[in-house]
């Protein structure tokens, strides 16, 4: 039986590999080719060979390649045609042609969907990646049928014809003389004889692989069975003699042995295997990244960083990590996400300048300020002068004093804006420097309508950032930023300008969406050189390397193994159906990398955060990684008891934090304010939202209704919830109008008209046009779906009134108050009249049992009668009845029609369109009548009398502070 060599995973893999190579080939290594999962081990091997005094020098080094580097060589040798490896953009463009042909063939779901170049790109990219995965696994995809309703319509249509798309894609690549890395791998794997013939020229070692793709497995198996390659694992040595006792993460190696019918043999050349049974592990529980970093800093103090790795599973944390590390010889090996760089911020500002502009030369002031404040722009130094910083500050002041939109090129600095000693030459050079920035970052993007144009405009920005006069350049001070800029200029921009679809015309929103997706995928590779010193790396970069001292940061479950991003084309559950590895496989690979790294270490510190994460819209609680849980569990079993945080190996990090005293804001009600209030109560009608505003926070009410302060006019990137609410109300109003007065089963109505009208109104709205393309798509699709669900849940009813305005006067003390409300809908149902209000936001439901709490309502009546304002009672009312709106609508209806409504409810349009009613079935007719005709006017009188009697407006902070526009003037903030 043929063998696979196993190196104990507690030993140094690369040092042991060196011994194996010398034993097998002596120092004649020139024909040796070592294949690795990644490039880094080869550098270490070269270092080991160089430092080995027993290896004579000079020496021909063995060749070392990653598998991804070797396959294109093989492909070229087997098929000498000069094939072009095409970019993702080209592949997406080609897939558009294929999908459009299928659309025009009139078959399947695709024929019913619009296939427009403009909107296909995001799907094209995902589809190209999926097909590439099939190539890499050497699989031919099958169609996935009947997925309508399970995935998005376009995804269902593409998956339904996946086999045909794949077939056409392959044909088209062949016809054009194009290839992809996956297709190369597939080609090589399917030509075993040529593969063996080529491989026989070398002594091949397949070193340190774990989980293989389908094509890797086929290639390696062919070579190994033909005795053309030797395979070396770095794994738990138990797989040799006691596979049942082997660490669970080595499962993939056992499967591999079984698949090939191979026998594992443990080498006795292992270099420095660990003698202790396990590493010394410390768990450090912080509450955020910075608390972990402070502990790291402490643990690193006094060490020289030799033979030490700081592993950062989330590469976006690189910058804070670098700031906390002691000033040592540091080497970074990882792919840093371009999307976390300052350069990305600048590109994003440039795109947003166009997205928020009102046409050429009409730029939104806030984005212009963002541009002027960008550090790259501030450090620009026109030849022979000083950095632009000072003139940019003056320009910013002028912008803040001006209008909402402006043409930045029209700004002319005043005499006082210049330094006293500035001469004309200085002024001209500085102004020209500023104009050069504005032309490159604003004007050059105004007429861009193709990817090539976008690439050229970005190149213009790079030209401005890189001065001709290298002496004045500051980039050498910022190596990471410089590397990002280099990557943008040398990799990203050429891909944009040199693809087959580069000159096709697209709308700006699609172009920006493509660019953003593109940048989000880019990683700027950092390769540490030399190999000495403290190594900072990602978990992938640590593969096959060994360090005695290991620090793993931010070991939370969302980073280790990491969560899987949602794929709208092929959601996770469908991957298995197509025979592709799913998250369980990825988790196993991640676990193996983690445990292998630990196996070779003497001491390990694992840092993680435990508590609120708060990152992103859905930010939730961070939990330590499942791998950490497993290690702790092992430790607990050994110790025979549970380990509490702060005891044994689990250290908790805490900082003494003094609470910030919460002071209420109090605004004294002067005579002027009281007069203004009385004036308002006399002259204007009072809406439920005015009363609710006072109920929530009297200070907010004061700013909103008694001062001329208006909320700051800002572009809301996530859309405009108020405007969206208006659209939904209008659309529902018009849709239901024809059914007014008739008993109708609304659930049976076709939602198409409702949905189409919603889409039409939405796409016409200004806020929608300012949203990014993908958010617009999401909003439109989710809105349509919610309207469909809403209609389905409506049931049978008679709509009596729609958008009914009611004005009624009611006496409060000496005042005759005009109340006003607009009832979205009034239905006649089996139980009586029901008043409905559509809600696209949250629903402030009254506390259970409020309507039967007679004592409370008696207190409210007393509160109205008494001389002074009762603040506690106001807070209590706000807690029990957070909104007066629905009770007030019911009361107004009663005043206008003399009929007491049976119920009133909010219809939530955020999810299913279900109703939340003011009264439950348990509330009798008497209770409802008391609530509407007695308690509601009591609450109204109490709130208004409190407003009039209170000597101060006192803030009552709550969750609504988060979106209160007056927080800036309030001590709560
Ligand atoms: S921030 Fe909160 S407490 Fe302050 S005014 Fe606004 S709602 Fe009131």
Short mmCIF file of C-alpha atoms in Angstrom, two decimals, residues 351-765:
data_model
loop_
_atom_site.label_atom_id
_atom_site.label_comp_id
_atom_site.label_asym_id
_atom_site.label_seq_id
_atom_site.Cartn_x
_atom_site.Cartn_y
_atom_site.Cartn_z
CA UNK A 351 -18.77 58.72 -5.43
CA UNK A 352 -21.06 60.22 -2.85
CA UNK A 353 -20.27 63.69 -4.12
CA UNK A 354 -21.78 62.62 -7.43
CA UNK A 355 -24.66 60.70 -5.86
CA UNK A 356 -25.75 63.64 -3.74
CA UNK A 357 -25.11 66.36 -6.29
CA UNK A 358 -27.93 68.13 -8.09
CA UNK A 359 -26.13 67.93 -11.41
CA UNK A 360 -22.76 69.17 -12.65
CA UNK A 361 -21.31 71.87 -10.43
CA UNK A 362 -24.02 71.51 -7.76
CA UNK A 363 -22.43 69.62 -4.90
CA UNK A 364 -23.86 68.87 -1.50
CA UNK A 365 -21.99 70.87 1.11
CA UNK A 366 -21.48 68.10 3.62
CA UNK A 367 -19.80 65.79 1.13
CA UNK A 368 -17.54 68.61 -0.01
CA UNK A 369 -16.45 69.14 3.57
CA UNK A 370 -15.78 65.41 3.87
CA UNK A 371 -13.54 65.69 0.83
CA UNK A 372 -11.65 68.70 2.16
CA UNK A 373 -11.13 66.98 5.50
CA UNK A 374 -9.71 63.81 4.04
CA UNK A 375 -6.12 63.35 5.30
CA UNK A 376 -4.74 62.67 1.79
CA UNK A 377 -6.16 65.95 0.52
CA UNK A 378 -4.97 67.91 3.55
CA UNK A 379 -1.40 66.75 3.11
CA UNK A 380 -1.19 67.74 -0.56
CA UNK A 381 1.47 70.36 -1.10
CA UNK A 382 1.47 72.40 -4.33
CA UNK A 383 4.99 72.78 -5.64
CA UNK A 384 6.99 75.43 -3.84
CA UNK A 385 4.33 76.18 -1.24
CA UNK A 386 2.97 74.59 1.94
CA UNK A 387 0.32 71.87 2.51
CA UNK A 388 -3.20 72.87 1.46
CA UNK A 389 -4.47 72.42 5.03
CA UNK A 390 -4.88 76.13 5.86
CA UNK A 391 -6.70 77.14 2.68
CA UNK A 392 -8.94 74.08 2.99
CA UNK A 393 -9.93 75.21 6.48
CA UNK A 394 -10.92 78.62 5.12
CA UNK A 395 -12.86 77.00 2.31
CA UNK A 396 -14.71 74.82 4.80
CA UNK A 397 -15.74 77.88 6.81
CA UNK A 398 -17.11 79.48 3.66
CA UNK A 399 -19.02 76.32 2.75
CA UNK A 400 -20.63 76.16 6.18
CA UNK A 401 -21.88 79.70 5.78
CA UNK A 402 -23.28 79.07 2.30
CA UNK A 403 -26.13 77.15 0.74
CA UNK A 404 -26.88 73.47 0.59
CA UNK A 405 -25.50 72.95 -2.91
CA UNK A 406 -22.56 74.79 -4.41
CA UNK A 407 -20.02 74.82 -7.19
CA UNK A 408 -16.71 74.49 -5.35
CA UNK A 409 -14.71 75.85 -8.27
CA UNK A 410 -16.48 79.19 -7.91
CA UNK A 411 -15.10 79.90 -4.45
CA UNK A 412 -12.72 82.85 -4.40
CA UNK A 413 -10.66 83.27 -1.21
CA UNK A 414 -10.88 86.70 0.39
CA UNK A 415 -7.78 88.64 1.39
CA UNK A 416 -8.22 87.66 5.04
CA UNK A 417 -8.25 83.97 4.05
CA UNK A 418 -4.57 84.11 3.11
CA UNK A 419 -1.60 84.30 5.47
CA UNK A 420 -0.30 87.85 5.81
CA UNK A 421 2.94 87.06 4.04
CA UNK A 422 1.36 85.27 1.07
CA UNK A 423 2.49 86.73 -2.27
CA UNK A 424 0.69 86.34 -5.60
CA UNK A 425 2.76 83.35 -6.69
CA UNK A 426 1.93 81.54 -3.46
CA UNK A 427 -1.78 82.33 -3.82
CA UNK A 428 -1.86 81.20 -7.44
CA UNK A 429 -0.07 77.93 -6.68
CA UNK A 430 -2.31 77.13 -3.72
CA UNK A 431 -5.51 77.95 -5.57
CA UNK A 432 -4.41 75.96 -8.59
CA UNK A 433 -3.58 73.06 -6.23
CA UNK A 434 -7.07 73.25 -4.76
CA UNK A 435 -8.71 73.46 -8.19
CA UNK A 436 -6.69 70.49 -9.36
CA UNK A 437 -8.11 68.45 -6.47
CA UNK A 438 -11.67 69.62 -7.18
CA UNK A 439 -11.40 68.93 -10.90
CA UNK A 440 -10.01 65.45 -10.25
CA UNK A 441 -12.44 64.51 -7.48
CA UNK A 442 -15.60 66.25 -8.70
CA UNK A 443 -15.61 67.49 -12.31
CA UNK A 444 -13.82 64.46 -13.79
CA UNK A 445 -16.59 62.16 -12.54
CA UNK A 446 -19.52 64.22 -13.78
CA UNK A 447 -19.74 62.74 -17.26
CA UNK A 448 -18.45 59.24 -16.55
CA UNK A 449 -20.69 56.66 -18.21
CA UNK A 450 -18.50 53.59 -18.60
CA UNK A 451 -16.15 51.52 -16.51
CA UNK A 452 -13.24 52.71 -18.63
CA UNK A 453 -14.26 56.32 -17.94
CA UNK A 454 -14.54 55.55 -14.24
CA UNK A 455 -11.10 53.96 -14.25
CA UNK A 456 -9.59 56.97 -16.03
CA UNK A 457 -11.19 59.36 -13.55
CA UNK A 458 -9.78 57.33 -10.65
CA UNK A 459 -6.39 57.42 -12.31
CA UNK A 460 -6.73 61.21 -12.37
CA UNK A 461 -7.27 61.18 -8.60
CA UNK A 462 -4.20 58.97 -8.15
CA UNK A 463 -2.16 61.44 -10.27
CA UNK A 464 -3.17 64.28 -7.97
CA UNK A 465 -2.26 62.25 -4.89
CA UNK A 466 1.14 61.31 -6.26
CA UNK A 467 3.05 64.51 -6.93
CA UNK A 468 5.52 64.60 -9.79
CA UNK A 469 8.07 65.94 -7.40
CA UNK A 470 8.80 62.83 -5.33
CA UNK A 471 10.74 64.86 -2.82
CA UNK A 472 7.56 66.52 -1.59
CA UNK A 473 5.71 63.22 -1.29
CA UNK A 474 4.60 62.13 2.17
CA UNK A 475 3.67 58.60 1.18
CA UNK A 476 6.83 57.00 2.57
CA UNK A 477 5.49 57.86 6.02
CA UNK A 478 2.32 55.82 5.44
CA UNK A 479 3.41 52.45 4.00
CA UNK A 480 0.01 50.78 4.35
CA UNK A 481 -1.75 53.65 2.59
CA UNK A 482 0.92 53.66 -0.09
CA UNK A 483 0.44 49.93 -0.65
CA UNK A 484 -3.33 50.44 -0.98
CA UNK A 485 -2.80 53.19 -3.55
CA UNK A 486 -0.37 50.99 -5.45
CA UNK A 487 -2.95 48.20 -5.47
CA UNK A 488 -5.65 50.53 -6.76
CA UNK A 489 -3.49 51.87 -9.57
CA UNK A 490 -1.86 48.62 -10.63
CA UNK A 491 -4.67 46.11 -10.11
CA UNK A 492 -8.11 47.58 -9.68
CA UNK A 493 -8.06 50.38 -12.25
CA UNK A 494 -6.60 48.26 -15.09
CA UNK A 495 -9.30 45.66 -14.44
CA UNK A 496 -11.93 48.36 -14.83
CA UNK A 497 -10.43 49.83 -17.99
CA UNK A 498 -9.26 46.70 -19.81
CA UNK A 499 -12.26 44.40 -19.77
CA UNK A 500 -14.58 43.62 -22.66
CA UNK A 501 -17.42 45.52 -21.01
CA UNK A 502 -15.28 48.51 -20.07
CA UNK A 503 -16.70 50.70 -22.84
CA UNK A 504 -20.35 49.69 -22.47
CA UNK A 505 -22.57 52.50 -21.26
CA UNK A 506 -23.99 52.28 -17.76
CA UNK A 507 -25.81 54.69 -15.50
CA UNK A 508 -23.69 56.21 -12.70
CA UNK A 509 -25.52 54.22 -10.03
CA UNK A 510 -24.63 50.92 -11.68
CA UNK A 511 -21.03 52.02 -12.24
CA UNK A 512 -20.64 53.02 -8.62
CA UNK A 513 -22.26 49.83 -7.44
CA UNK A 514 -19.77 47.84 -9.55
CA UNK A 515 -16.84 49.84 -8.23
CA UNK A 516 -17.94 49.46 -4.64
CA UNK A 517 -18.38 45.72 -5.00
CA UNK A 518 -15.03 45.56 -6.66
CA UNK A 519 -13.24 47.45 -3.92
CA UNK A 520 -14.98 45.42 -1.23
CA UNK A 521 -13.38 42.30 -2.63
CA UNK A 522 -9.86 43.67 -2.87
CA UNK A 523 -7.26 42.59 -0.35
CA UNK A 524 -3.92 44.33 -0.20
CA UNK A 525 -1.37 41.59 0.40
CA UNK A 526 1.37 42.14 2.92
CA UNK A 527 4.25 39.67 2.98
CA UNK A 528 6.55 39.91 5.96
CA UNK A 529 10.22 40.12 5.12
CA UNK A 530 12.42 39.33 6.94
CA UNK A 531 10.90 36.40 8.77
CA UNK A 532 12.36 37.37 12.12
CA UNK A 533 10.68 39.60 14.68
CA UNK A 534 7.13 39.67 15.88
CA UNK A 535 4.81 38.25 13.23
CA UNK A 536 1.31 39.61 12.77
CA UNK A 537 -0.84 37.48 10.58
CA UNK A 538 -4.29 36.29 9.70
CA UNK A 539 -5.31 32.76 10.61
CA UNK A 540 -4.89 31.59 7.00
CA UNK A 541 -1.38 32.98 6.79
CA UNK A 542 -0.41 30.97 9.89
CA UNK A 543 -0.97 27.65 8.08
CA UNK A 544 2.03 25.27 8.31
CA UNK A 545 4.02 27.75 10.41
CA UNK A 546 4.95 27.20 14.01
CA UNK A 547 5.41 29.69 16.82
CA UNK A 548 6.20 28.98 20.45
CA UNK A 549 4.23 31.97 21.68
CA UNK A 550 0.86 32.63 20.13
CA UNK A 551 -1.60 35.43 20.81
CA UNK A 552 -5.00 35.07 19.13
CA UNK A 553 -7.08 38.22 19.20
CA UNK A 554 -10.81 38.71 18.98
CA UNK A 555 -11.56 34.99 19.02
CA UNK A 556 -15.32 35.36 18.78
CA UNK A 557 -17.62 33.04 16.95
CA UNK A 558 -18.39 35.52 14.19
CA UNK A 559 -14.65 35.57 13.32
CA UNK A 560 -13.64 32.02 14.26
CA UNK A 561 -14.94 30.16 12.33
CA UNK A 562 -16.76 33.26 11.07
CA UNK A 563 -20.27 33.72 9.85
CA UNK A 564 -21.23 33.04 6.29
CA UNK A 565 -22.36 36.06 4.33
CA UNK A 566 -25.79 35.62 2.79
CA UNK A 567 -25.59 34.70 -0.86
CA UNK A 568 -28.80 35.77 -2.63
CA UNK A 569 -27.99 33.59 -5.65
CA UNK A 570 -27.31 30.33 -3.85
CA UNK A 571 -28.31 30.46 -0.19
CA UNK A 572 -26.42 28.12 2.12
CA UNK A 573 -29.02 25.29 2.30
CA UNK A 574 -28.91 24.86 -1.49
CA UNK A 575 -25.15 24.40 -1.71
CA UNK A 576 -25.27 20.79 -0.59
CA UNK A 577 -27.86 20.01 -3.22
CA UNK A 578 -25.36 21.07 -5.83
CA UNK A 579 -22.56 19.09 -4.20
CA UNK A 580 -20.62 22.17 -3.07
CA UNK A 581 -19.01 22.48 0.36
CA UNK A 582 -21.12 24.34 2.87
CA UNK A 583 -20.49 26.19 6.12
CA UNK A 584 -19.83 22.94 8.02
CA UNK A 585 -16.92 22.25 5.74
CA UNK A 586 -15.58 25.80 6.12
CA UNK A 587 -15.96 25.53 9.87
CA UNK A 588 -13.98 22.26 9.91
CA UNK A 589 -11.15 23.82 7.89
CA UNK A 590 -11.06 26.81 10.20
CA UNK A 591 -11.02 24.51 13.26
CA UNK A 592 -8.11 22.54 11.84
CA UNK A 593 -6.09 25.71 11.20
CA UNK A 594 -6.80 26.87 14.74
CA UNK A 595 -5.95 23.62 16.53
CA UNK A 596 -2.88 23.01 14.37
CA UNK A 597 -1.51 26.40 15.37
CA UNK A 598 -2.12 25.62 19.03
CA UNK A 599 -0.62 22.15 18.75
CA UNK A 600 2.86 23.54 18.07
CA UNK A 601 2.83 26.33 20.65
CA UNK A 602 4.24 26.36 24.16
CA UNK A 603 2.01 29.10 25.43
CA UNK A 604 -1.11 30.60 23.97
CA UNK A 605 -3.16 33.64 24.95
CA UNK A 606 -6.63 33.72 23.50
CA UNK A 607 -8.36 37.07 23.71
CA UNK A 608 -12.01 37.55 23.02
CA UNK A 609 -14.75 39.98 23.74
CA UNK A 610 -17.79 39.05 25.66
CA UNK A 611 -20.62 41.52 25.49
CA UNK A 612 -22.30 43.95 23.18
CA UNK A 613 -20.83 44.17 19.76
CA UNK A 614 -22.94 46.91 18.34
CA UNK A 615 -21.34 46.62 14.93
CA UNK A 616 -23.71 47.20 12.01
CA UNK A 617 -27.47 47.45 11.93
CA UNK A 618 -27.94 44.02 13.42
CA UNK A 619 -25.12 44.34 15.95
CA UNK A 620 -25.73 41.92 18.76
CA UNK A 621 -23.90 40.13 21.52
CA UNK A 622 -20.45 38.76 20.77
CA UNK A 623 -19.87 35.26 21.97
CA UNK A 624 -16.52 33.57 22.28
CA UNK A 625 -15.62 31.21 19.51
CA UNK A 626 -16.92 27.67 19.63
CA UNK A 627 -13.25 26.60 19.44
CA UNK A 628 -12.56 28.53 22.64
CA UNK A 629 -15.61 26.93 24.26
CA UNK A 630 -14.22 23.54 23.36
CA UNK A 631 -10.82 24.33 24.91
CA UNK A 632 -12.48 25.62 28.06
CA UNK A 633 -14.63 22.54 28.27
CA UNK A 634 -11.52 20.36 28.07
CA UNK A 635 -9.95 22.45 30.83
CA UNK A 636 -13.09 22.15 32.97
CA UNK A 637 -13.15 18.39 32.53
CA UNK A 638 -9.52 18.21 33.64
CA UNK A 639 -10.17 20.39 36.66
CA UNK A 640 -13.48 18.71 37.45
CA UNK A 641 -15.48 21.94 37.85
CA UNK A 642 -16.82 24.84 35.84
CA UNK A 643 -14.42 27.73 35.39
CA UNK A 644 -15.91 31.09 36.22
CA UNK A 645 -14.64 34.18 34.40
CA UNK A 646 -11.89 35.79 36.48
CA UNK A 647 -10.74 32.45 37.93
CA UNK A 648 -8.14 29.89 36.83
CA UNK A 649 -7.02 30.33 33.24
CA UNK A 650 -9.85 32.76 32.43
CA UNK A 651 -8.84 36.32 33.10
CA UNK A 652 -11.31 39.16 32.73
CA UNK A 653 -10.28 42.66 31.76
CA UNK A 654 -12.04 45.48 33.45
CA UNK A 655 -11.42 49.18 33.65
CA UNK A 656 -12.68 51.25 36.54
CA UNK A 657 -15.47 53.21 34.92
CA UNK A 658 -17.12 56.04 36.72
CA UNK A 659 -20.74 56.48 35.79
CA UNK A 660 -21.62 59.62 33.89
CA UNK A 661 -24.17 61.40 36.05
CA UNK A 662 -27.40 61.66 34.11
CA UNK A 663 -28.60 65.18 34.43
CA UNK A 664 -31.99 66.19 33.28
CA UNK A 665 -32.33 69.16 31.07
CA UNK A 666 -34.65 71.78 32.48
CA UNK A 667 -35.90 74.74 30.53
CA UNK A 668 -37.53 77.41 32.56
CA UNK A 669 -40.89 78.46 31.21
CA UNK A 670 -40.55 82.22 31.06
CA UNK A 671 -43.49 84.52 30.47
CA UNK A 672 -42.58 84.73 26.79
CA UNK A 673 -42.62 80.99 26.45
CA UNK A 674 -45.95 80.73 28.29
CA UNK A 675 -47.43 83.34 25.95
CA UNK A 676 -46.13 81.51 22.97
CA UNK A 677 -47.66 78.31 24.28
CA UNK A 678 -51.04 79.94 24.87
CA UNK A 679 -50.89 81.49 21.45
CA UNK A 680 -50.23 78.10 19.93
CA UNK A 681 -53.07 76.46 21.83
CA UNK A 682 -55.44 79.23 20.80
CA UNK A 683 -54.54 79.40 17.18
CA UNK A 684 -53.50 76.05 15.88
CA UNK A 685 -55.19 72.71 15.83
CA UNK A 686 -53.60 70.08 18.01
CA UNK A 687 -52.59 66.81 16.46
CA UNK A 688 -51.95 63.53 18.29
CA UNK A 689 -48.26 63.80 17.35
CA UNK A 690 -47.98 67.16 19.15
CA UNK A 691 -49.51 65.66 22.29
CA UNK A 692 -47.40 62.51 22.01
CA UNK A 693 -44.32 64.66 21.67
CA UNK A 694 -45.07 66.35 25.01
CA UNK A 695 -45.92 63.03 26.62
CA UNK A 696 -42.57 61.57 25.56
CA UNK A 697 -40.31 64.47 26.43
CA UNK A 698 -41.42 68.03 27.27
CA UNK A 699 -37.99 69.36 26.24
CA UNK A 700 -38.33 67.83 22.79
CA UNK A 701 -41.83 69.34 22.59
CA UNK A 702 -40.43 72.74 23.57
CA UNK A 703 -37.78 72.72 20.85
CA UNK A 704 -40.11 71.35 18.23
CA UNK A 705 -43.20 73.49 18.78
CA UNK A 706 -42.16 76.58 20.71
CA UNK A 707 -38.90 77.49 19.00
CA UNK A 708 -38.08 78.14 15.37
CA UNK A 709 -35.39 75.41 15.51
CA UNK A 710 -35.73 72.93 12.71
CA UNK A 711 -34.01 69.55 12.51
CA UNK A 712 -30.79 69.74 10.48
CA UNK A 713 -31.39 69.06 6.83
CA UNK A 714 -29.22 66.02 6.15
CA UNK A 715 -29.16 63.47 3.41
CA UNK A 716 -30.52 60.29 4.88
CA UNK A 717 -28.66 57.50 3.14
CA UNK A 718 -30.94 54.79 4.36
CA UNK A 719 -33.91 56.54 2.78
CA UNK A 720 -36.50 58.87 4.21
CA UNK A 721 -38.87 56.94 6.53
CA UNK A 722 -41.37 59.83 6.69
CA UNK A 723 -41.57 60.14 2.92
CA UNK A 724 -41.81 56.37 2.55
CA UNK A 725 -44.71 56.37 5.02
CA UNK A 726 -46.49 59.04 2.95
CA UNK A 727 -46.07 56.99 -0.21
CA UNK A 728 -47.46 53.86 1.43
CA UNK A 729 -50.43 55.78 2.83
CA UNK A 730 -51.24 57.35 -0.55
CA UNK A 731 -50.90 54.11 -2.42
CA UNK A 732 -53.19 52.26 -0.01
CA UNK A 733 -55.70 55.10 -0.09
CA UNK A 734 -56.02 54.99 -3.87
CA UNK A 735 -56.07 51.22 -4.00
CA UNK A 736 -58.97 50.88 -1.53
CA UNK A 737 -61.06 53.80 -2.86
CA UNK A 738 -63.11 51.68 -5.32
CA UNK A 739 -64.15 49.27 -2.55
CA UNK A 740 -65.46 51.90 -0.17
CA UNK A 741 -68.94 51.08 1.18
CA UNK A 742 -68.94 47.47 -0.06
CA UNK A 743 -68.46 44.33 1.97
CA UNK A 744 -65.29 42.96 0.39
CA UNK A 745 -62.89 40.13 1.04
CA UNK A 746 -59.74 42.23 0.64
CA UNK A 747 -57.50 39.18 0.92
CA UNK A 748 -58.69 37.94 -2.46
CA UNK A 749 -57.74 41.13 -4.31
CA UNK A 750 -54.85 40.94 -6.75
CA UNK A 751 -51.91 42.80 -5.15
CA UNK A 752 -50.22 43.53 -8.51
CA UNK A 753 -51.83 46.98 -8.99
CA UNK A 754 -50.98 47.94 -5.43
CA UNK A 755 -47.40 46.80 -5.81
CA UNK A 756 -46.92 48.49 -9.19
CA UNK A 757 -48.30 51.77 -7.94
CA UNK A 758 -45.97 51.54 -4.94
CA UNK A 759 -42.98 50.94 -7.23
CA UNK A 760 -44.01 53.83 -9.47
CA UNK A 761 -44.37 56.28 -6.60
CA UNK A 762 -41.20 55.06 -4.98
CA UNK A 763 -39.06 55.34 -8.10
CA UNK A 764 -40.39 58.87 -8.67
CA UNK A 765 -39.46 60.00 -5.18
#
